[in-house]
mmCIF file of C-alpha atoms in Angstrom:
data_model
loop_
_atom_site.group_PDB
_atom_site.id
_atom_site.type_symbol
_atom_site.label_atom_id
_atom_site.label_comp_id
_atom_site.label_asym_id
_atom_site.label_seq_id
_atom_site.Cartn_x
_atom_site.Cartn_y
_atom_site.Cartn_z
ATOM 1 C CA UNK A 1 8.991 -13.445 13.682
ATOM 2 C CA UNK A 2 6.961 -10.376 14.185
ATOM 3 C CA UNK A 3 7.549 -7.914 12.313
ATOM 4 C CA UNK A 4 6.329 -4.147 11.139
ATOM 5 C CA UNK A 5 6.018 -3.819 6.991
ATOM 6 C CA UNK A 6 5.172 -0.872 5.221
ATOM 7 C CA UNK A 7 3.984 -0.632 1.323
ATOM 8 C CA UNK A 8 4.822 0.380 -1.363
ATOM 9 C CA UNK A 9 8.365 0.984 -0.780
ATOM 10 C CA UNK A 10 8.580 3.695 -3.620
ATOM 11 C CA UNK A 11 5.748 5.746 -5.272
ATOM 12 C CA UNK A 12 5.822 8.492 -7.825
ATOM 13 C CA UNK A 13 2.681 9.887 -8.000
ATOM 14 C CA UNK A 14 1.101 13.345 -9.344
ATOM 15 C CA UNK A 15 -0.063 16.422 -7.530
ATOM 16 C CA UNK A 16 -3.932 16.576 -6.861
ATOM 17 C CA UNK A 17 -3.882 12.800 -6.743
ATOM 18 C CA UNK A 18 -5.121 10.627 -3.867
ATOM 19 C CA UNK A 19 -2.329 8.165 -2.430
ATOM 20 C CA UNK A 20 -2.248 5.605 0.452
ATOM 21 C CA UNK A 21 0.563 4.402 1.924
ATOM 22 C CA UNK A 22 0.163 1.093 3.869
ATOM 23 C CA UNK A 23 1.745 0.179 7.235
ATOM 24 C CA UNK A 24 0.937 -3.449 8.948
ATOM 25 C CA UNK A 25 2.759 -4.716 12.011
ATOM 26 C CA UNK A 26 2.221 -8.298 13.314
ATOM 27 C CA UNK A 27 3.177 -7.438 16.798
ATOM 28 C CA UNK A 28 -0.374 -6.787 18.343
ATOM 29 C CA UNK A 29 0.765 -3.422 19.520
ATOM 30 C CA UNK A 30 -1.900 -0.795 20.536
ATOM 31 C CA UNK A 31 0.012 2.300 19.184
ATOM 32 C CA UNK A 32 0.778 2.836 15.683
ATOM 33 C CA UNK A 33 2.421 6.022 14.151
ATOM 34 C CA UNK A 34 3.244 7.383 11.283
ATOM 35 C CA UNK A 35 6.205 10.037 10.695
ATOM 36 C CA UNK A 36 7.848 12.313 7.693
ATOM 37 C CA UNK A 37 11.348 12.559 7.478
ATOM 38 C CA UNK A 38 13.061 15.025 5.465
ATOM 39 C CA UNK A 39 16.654 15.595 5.068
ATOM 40 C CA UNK A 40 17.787 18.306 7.834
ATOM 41 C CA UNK A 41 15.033 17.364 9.988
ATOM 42 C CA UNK A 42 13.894 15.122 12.648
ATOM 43 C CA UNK A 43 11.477 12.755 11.983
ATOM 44 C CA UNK A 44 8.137 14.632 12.457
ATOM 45 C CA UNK A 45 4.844 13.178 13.902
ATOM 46 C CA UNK A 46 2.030 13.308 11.403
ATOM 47 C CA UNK A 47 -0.991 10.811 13.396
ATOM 48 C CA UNK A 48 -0.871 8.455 15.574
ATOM 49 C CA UNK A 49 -3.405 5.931 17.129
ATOM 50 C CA UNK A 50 -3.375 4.691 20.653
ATOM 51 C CA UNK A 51 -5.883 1.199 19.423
ATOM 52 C CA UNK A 52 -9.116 0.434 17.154
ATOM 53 C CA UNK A 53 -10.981 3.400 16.494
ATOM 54 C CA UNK A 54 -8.727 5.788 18.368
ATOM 55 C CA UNK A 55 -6.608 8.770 15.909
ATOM 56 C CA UNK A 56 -5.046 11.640 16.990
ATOM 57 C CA UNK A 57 -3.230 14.355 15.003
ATOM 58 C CA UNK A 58 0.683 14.738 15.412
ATOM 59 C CA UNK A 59 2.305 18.013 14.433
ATOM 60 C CA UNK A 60 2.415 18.207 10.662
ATOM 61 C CA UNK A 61 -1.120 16.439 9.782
ATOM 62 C CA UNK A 62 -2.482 18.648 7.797
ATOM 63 C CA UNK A 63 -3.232 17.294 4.188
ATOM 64 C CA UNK A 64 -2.837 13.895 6.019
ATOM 65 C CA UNK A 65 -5.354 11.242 7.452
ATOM 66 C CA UNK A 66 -5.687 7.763 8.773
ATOM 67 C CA UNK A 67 -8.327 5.390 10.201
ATOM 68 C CA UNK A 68 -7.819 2.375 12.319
ATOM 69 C CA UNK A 69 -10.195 -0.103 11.646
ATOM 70 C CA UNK A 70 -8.198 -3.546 13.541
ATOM 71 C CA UNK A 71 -5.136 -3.515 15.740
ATOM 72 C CA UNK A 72 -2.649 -5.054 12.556
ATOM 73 C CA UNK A 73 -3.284 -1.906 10.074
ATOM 74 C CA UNK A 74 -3.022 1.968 10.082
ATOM 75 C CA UNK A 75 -2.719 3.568 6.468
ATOM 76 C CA UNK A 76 -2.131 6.733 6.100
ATOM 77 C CA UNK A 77 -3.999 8.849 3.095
ATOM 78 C CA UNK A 78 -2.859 11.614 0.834
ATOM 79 C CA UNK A 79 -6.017 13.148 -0.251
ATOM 80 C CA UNK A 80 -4.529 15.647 -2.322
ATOM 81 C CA UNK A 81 -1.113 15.116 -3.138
ATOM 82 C CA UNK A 82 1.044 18.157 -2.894
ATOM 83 C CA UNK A 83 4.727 18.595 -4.350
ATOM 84 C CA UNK A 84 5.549 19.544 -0.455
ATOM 85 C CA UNK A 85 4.913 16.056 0.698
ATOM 86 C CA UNK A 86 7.718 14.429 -0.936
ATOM 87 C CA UNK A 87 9.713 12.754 1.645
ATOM 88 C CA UNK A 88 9.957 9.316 3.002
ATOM 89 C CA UNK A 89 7.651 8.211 5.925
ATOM 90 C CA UNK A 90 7.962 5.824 8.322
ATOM 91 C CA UNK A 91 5.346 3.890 10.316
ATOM 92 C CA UNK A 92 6.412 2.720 14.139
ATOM 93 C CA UNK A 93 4.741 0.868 16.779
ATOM 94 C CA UNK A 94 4.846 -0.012 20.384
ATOM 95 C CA UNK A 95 3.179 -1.578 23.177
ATOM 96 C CA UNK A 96 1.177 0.700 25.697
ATOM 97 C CA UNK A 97 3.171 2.878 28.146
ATOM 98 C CA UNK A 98 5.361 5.890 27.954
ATOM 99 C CA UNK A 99 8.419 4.047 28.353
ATOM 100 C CA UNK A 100 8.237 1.670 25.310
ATOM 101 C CA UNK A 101 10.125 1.233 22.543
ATOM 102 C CA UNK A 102 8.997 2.624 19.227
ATOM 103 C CA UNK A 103 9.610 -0.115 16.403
ATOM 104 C CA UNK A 104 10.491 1.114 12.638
ATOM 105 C CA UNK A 105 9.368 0.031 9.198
ATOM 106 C CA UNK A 106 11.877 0.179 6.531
ATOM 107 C CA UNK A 107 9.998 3.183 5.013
ATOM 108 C CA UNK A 108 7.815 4.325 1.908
ATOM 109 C CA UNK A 109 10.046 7.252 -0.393
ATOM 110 C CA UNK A 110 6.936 8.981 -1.893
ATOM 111 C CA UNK A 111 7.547 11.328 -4.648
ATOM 112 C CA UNK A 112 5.337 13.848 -5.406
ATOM 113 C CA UNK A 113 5.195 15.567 -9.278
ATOM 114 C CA UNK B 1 9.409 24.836 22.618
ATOM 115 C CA UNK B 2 10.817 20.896 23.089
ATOM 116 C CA UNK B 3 14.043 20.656 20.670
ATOM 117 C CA UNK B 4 16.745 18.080 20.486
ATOM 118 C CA UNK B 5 19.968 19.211 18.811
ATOM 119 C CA UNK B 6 23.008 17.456 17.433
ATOM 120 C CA UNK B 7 25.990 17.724 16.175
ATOM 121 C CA UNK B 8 28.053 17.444 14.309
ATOM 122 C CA UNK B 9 25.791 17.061 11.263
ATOM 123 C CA UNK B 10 28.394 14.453 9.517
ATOM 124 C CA UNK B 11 31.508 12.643 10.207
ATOM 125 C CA UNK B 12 34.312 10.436 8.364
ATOM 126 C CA UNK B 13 36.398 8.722 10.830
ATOM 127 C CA UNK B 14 38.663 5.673 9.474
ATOM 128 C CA UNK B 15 37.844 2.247 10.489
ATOM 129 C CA UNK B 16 39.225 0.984 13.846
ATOM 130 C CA UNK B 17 38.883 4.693 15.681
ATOM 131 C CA UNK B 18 36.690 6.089 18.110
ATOM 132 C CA UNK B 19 34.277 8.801 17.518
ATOM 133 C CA UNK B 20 31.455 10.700 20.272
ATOM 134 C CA UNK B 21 28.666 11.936 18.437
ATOM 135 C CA UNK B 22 26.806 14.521 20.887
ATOM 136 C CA UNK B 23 23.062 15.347 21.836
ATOM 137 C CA UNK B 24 21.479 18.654 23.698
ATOM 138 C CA UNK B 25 17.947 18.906 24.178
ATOM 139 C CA UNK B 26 15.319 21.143 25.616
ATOM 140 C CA UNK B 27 11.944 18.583 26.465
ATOM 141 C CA UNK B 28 10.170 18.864 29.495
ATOM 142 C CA UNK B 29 8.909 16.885 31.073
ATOM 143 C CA UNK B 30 11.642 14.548 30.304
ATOM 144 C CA UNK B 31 11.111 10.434 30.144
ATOM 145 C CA UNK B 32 13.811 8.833 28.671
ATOM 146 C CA UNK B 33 16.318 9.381 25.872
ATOM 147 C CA UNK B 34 17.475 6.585 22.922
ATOM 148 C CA UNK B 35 20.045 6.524 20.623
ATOM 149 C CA UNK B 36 19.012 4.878 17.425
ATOM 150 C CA UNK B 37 21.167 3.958 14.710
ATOM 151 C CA UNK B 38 19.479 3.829 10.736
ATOM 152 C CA UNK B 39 20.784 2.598 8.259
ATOM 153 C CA UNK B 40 20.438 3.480 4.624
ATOM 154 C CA UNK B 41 16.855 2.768 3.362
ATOM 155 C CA UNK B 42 16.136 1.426 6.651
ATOM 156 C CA UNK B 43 13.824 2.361 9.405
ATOM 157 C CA UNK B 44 15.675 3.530 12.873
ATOM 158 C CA UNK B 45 16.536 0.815 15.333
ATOM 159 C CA UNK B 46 17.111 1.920 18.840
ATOM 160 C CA UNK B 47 20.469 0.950 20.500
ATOM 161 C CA UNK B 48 20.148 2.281 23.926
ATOM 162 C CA UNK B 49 17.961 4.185 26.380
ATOM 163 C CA UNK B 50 18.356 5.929 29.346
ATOM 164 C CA UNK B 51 16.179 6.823 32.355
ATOM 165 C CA UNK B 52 16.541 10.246 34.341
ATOM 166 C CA UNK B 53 18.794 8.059 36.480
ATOM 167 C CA UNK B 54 20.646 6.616 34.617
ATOM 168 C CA UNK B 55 23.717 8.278 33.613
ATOM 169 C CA UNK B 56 25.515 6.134 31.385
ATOM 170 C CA UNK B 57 24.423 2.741 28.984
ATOM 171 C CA UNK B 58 26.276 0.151 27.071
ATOM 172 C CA UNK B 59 25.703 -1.849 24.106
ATOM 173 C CA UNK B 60 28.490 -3.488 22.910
ATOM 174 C CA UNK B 61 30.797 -0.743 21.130
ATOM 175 C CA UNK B 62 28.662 1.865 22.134
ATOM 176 C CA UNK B 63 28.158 4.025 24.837
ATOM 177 C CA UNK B 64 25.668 6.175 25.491
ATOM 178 C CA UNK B 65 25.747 9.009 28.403
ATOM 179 C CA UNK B 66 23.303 11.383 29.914
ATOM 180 C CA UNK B 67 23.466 14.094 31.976
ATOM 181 C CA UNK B 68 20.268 15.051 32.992
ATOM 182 C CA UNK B 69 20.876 18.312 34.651
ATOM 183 C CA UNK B 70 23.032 19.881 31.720
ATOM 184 C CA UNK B 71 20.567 17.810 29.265
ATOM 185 C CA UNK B 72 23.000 16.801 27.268
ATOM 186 C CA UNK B 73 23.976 12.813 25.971
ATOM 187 C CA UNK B 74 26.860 11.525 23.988
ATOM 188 C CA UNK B 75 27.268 8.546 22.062
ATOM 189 C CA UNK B 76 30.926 6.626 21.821
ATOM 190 C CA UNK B 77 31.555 4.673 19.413
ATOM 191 C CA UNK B 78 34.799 2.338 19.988
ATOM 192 C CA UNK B 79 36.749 0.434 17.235
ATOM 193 C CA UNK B 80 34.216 1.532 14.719
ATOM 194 C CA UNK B 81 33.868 -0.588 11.832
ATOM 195 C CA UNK B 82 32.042 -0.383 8.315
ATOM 196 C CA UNK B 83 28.810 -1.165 9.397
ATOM 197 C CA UNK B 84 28.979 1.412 11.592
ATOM 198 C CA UNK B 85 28.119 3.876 8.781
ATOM 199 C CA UNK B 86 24.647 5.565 9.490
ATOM 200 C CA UNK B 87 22.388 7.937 10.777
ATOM 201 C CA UNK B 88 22.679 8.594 14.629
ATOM 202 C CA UNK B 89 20.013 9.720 15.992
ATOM 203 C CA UNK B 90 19.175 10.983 19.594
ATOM 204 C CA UNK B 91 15.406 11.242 20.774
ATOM 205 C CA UNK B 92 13.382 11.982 24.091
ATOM 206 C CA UNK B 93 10.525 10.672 24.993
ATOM 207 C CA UNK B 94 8.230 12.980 26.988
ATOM 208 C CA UNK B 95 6.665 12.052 30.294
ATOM 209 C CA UNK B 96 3.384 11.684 29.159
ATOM 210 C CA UNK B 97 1.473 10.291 25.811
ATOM 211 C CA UNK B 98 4.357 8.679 23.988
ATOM 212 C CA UNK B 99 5.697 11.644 22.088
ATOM 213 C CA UNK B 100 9.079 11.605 20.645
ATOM 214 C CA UNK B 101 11.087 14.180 20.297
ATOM 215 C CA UNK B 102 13.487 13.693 17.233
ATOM 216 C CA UNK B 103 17.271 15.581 16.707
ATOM 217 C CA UNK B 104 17.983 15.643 12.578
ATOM 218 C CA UNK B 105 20.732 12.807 13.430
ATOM 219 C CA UNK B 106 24.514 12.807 12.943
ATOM 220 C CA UNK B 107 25.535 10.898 9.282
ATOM 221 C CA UNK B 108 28.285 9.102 10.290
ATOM 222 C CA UNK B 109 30.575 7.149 7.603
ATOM 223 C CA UNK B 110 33.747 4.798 8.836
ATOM 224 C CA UNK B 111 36.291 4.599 5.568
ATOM 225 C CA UNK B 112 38.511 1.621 5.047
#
């Protein structure tokens, strides 16, 4: 079955440190995102990627980045780790359109020290 | 500013009753709207959606409505059971460029 995994599941890591969180999804979908979500909050858009090559910045990116090298894989780097990006993110992906259904992974709960 | 609000934040209800878990929003220009249901330590998993005409969606116990000119959308839950413990959460898709548009979600646990 296709599927949408994301890895690791938990990381503690220390501030000023460079993390990377992995997200790989076996449907073949062109869009890939990746989101924050933080307890009293919605989930909040930090890139996204619309196919190969192609990033865009969501709405809380800064401090973020990601690079899409082949449809399956979008990680998303932490250059600098900061205590303020503890939180748990999520990486979703759809087919093309505006209509289409945004799939989930089970998450990565990053802790930052 | 686009905003999706709901309420209330968190509900017991005891196993076998009904509950209606609520959704406002302010996103223009609208697309569609989807309840999705998360579990703990899970990723969201969308249980319904809902076009500008549509004004009401089933999915076995639940119910989703929308009315598009107050912009507001409920959620009814019949004959909840255990599993139905979880994050509800209402989002909107905007017209163009597939943003979402996330509420904080309503934490709903069913006691035995």
């Amino acid at each position: 079955d296709a599927e949408i995994t994301q890895s690791p599941r938990h990381k503690i890591t220390e501030t000023g440190r460079q993390v990377t969180l992995a997200c790989h999804q076996t449907w073949n979908h062109n869009n890939m995102f990746w989101y924050r979500q933080d307890l009293g909050h919605g989930l909040r858009l930090i890139h996204y990627s619309y196919g190969v090559q192609d990033t865009n910045k969501g709405e809380v990116s800064d401090g973020y980045s990601v690079s899409r090298s082949n449809t399956e894989d979008l990680p998303l780097t932490l250059e600098s780790a900061a205590s303020s990006q503890t939180s748990v993110y999520f990486c979703a992906s759809s087919e093309s359109g505006s209509d289409s259904e945004q799939f989930f992974g089970p998450g990565t709960r990053l802790t930052v020290l | 500013k686009n905003q999706v609000e709901q309420s209330p934040q968190s509900l017991i209800i005891l196993e076998g009753k009904n509950c209606t878990l609520q959704c406002n929003y302010t996103v223009s220009p609208f697309s569609n709207l989807r309840w999705y249901k998360q579990d703990t330590g899970r990723g969201p998993v969308s249980l319904t959606i809902m076009t500008f005409s549509e004004n009401t969606k089933s999915n076995g116990r639940y119910t989703a409505t929308l009315d598009a000119d107050t912009k507001q959308s409920s959620l009814h839950i019949t004959a909840s059971q255990l599993s139905d413990s979880a994050s509800y959460i209402c989002v909107v898709s905007l017209e163009y460029g597939n943003k979402l548009v996330f509420g904080a979600g309503t934490i709903l646990r069913v006691k035995s």
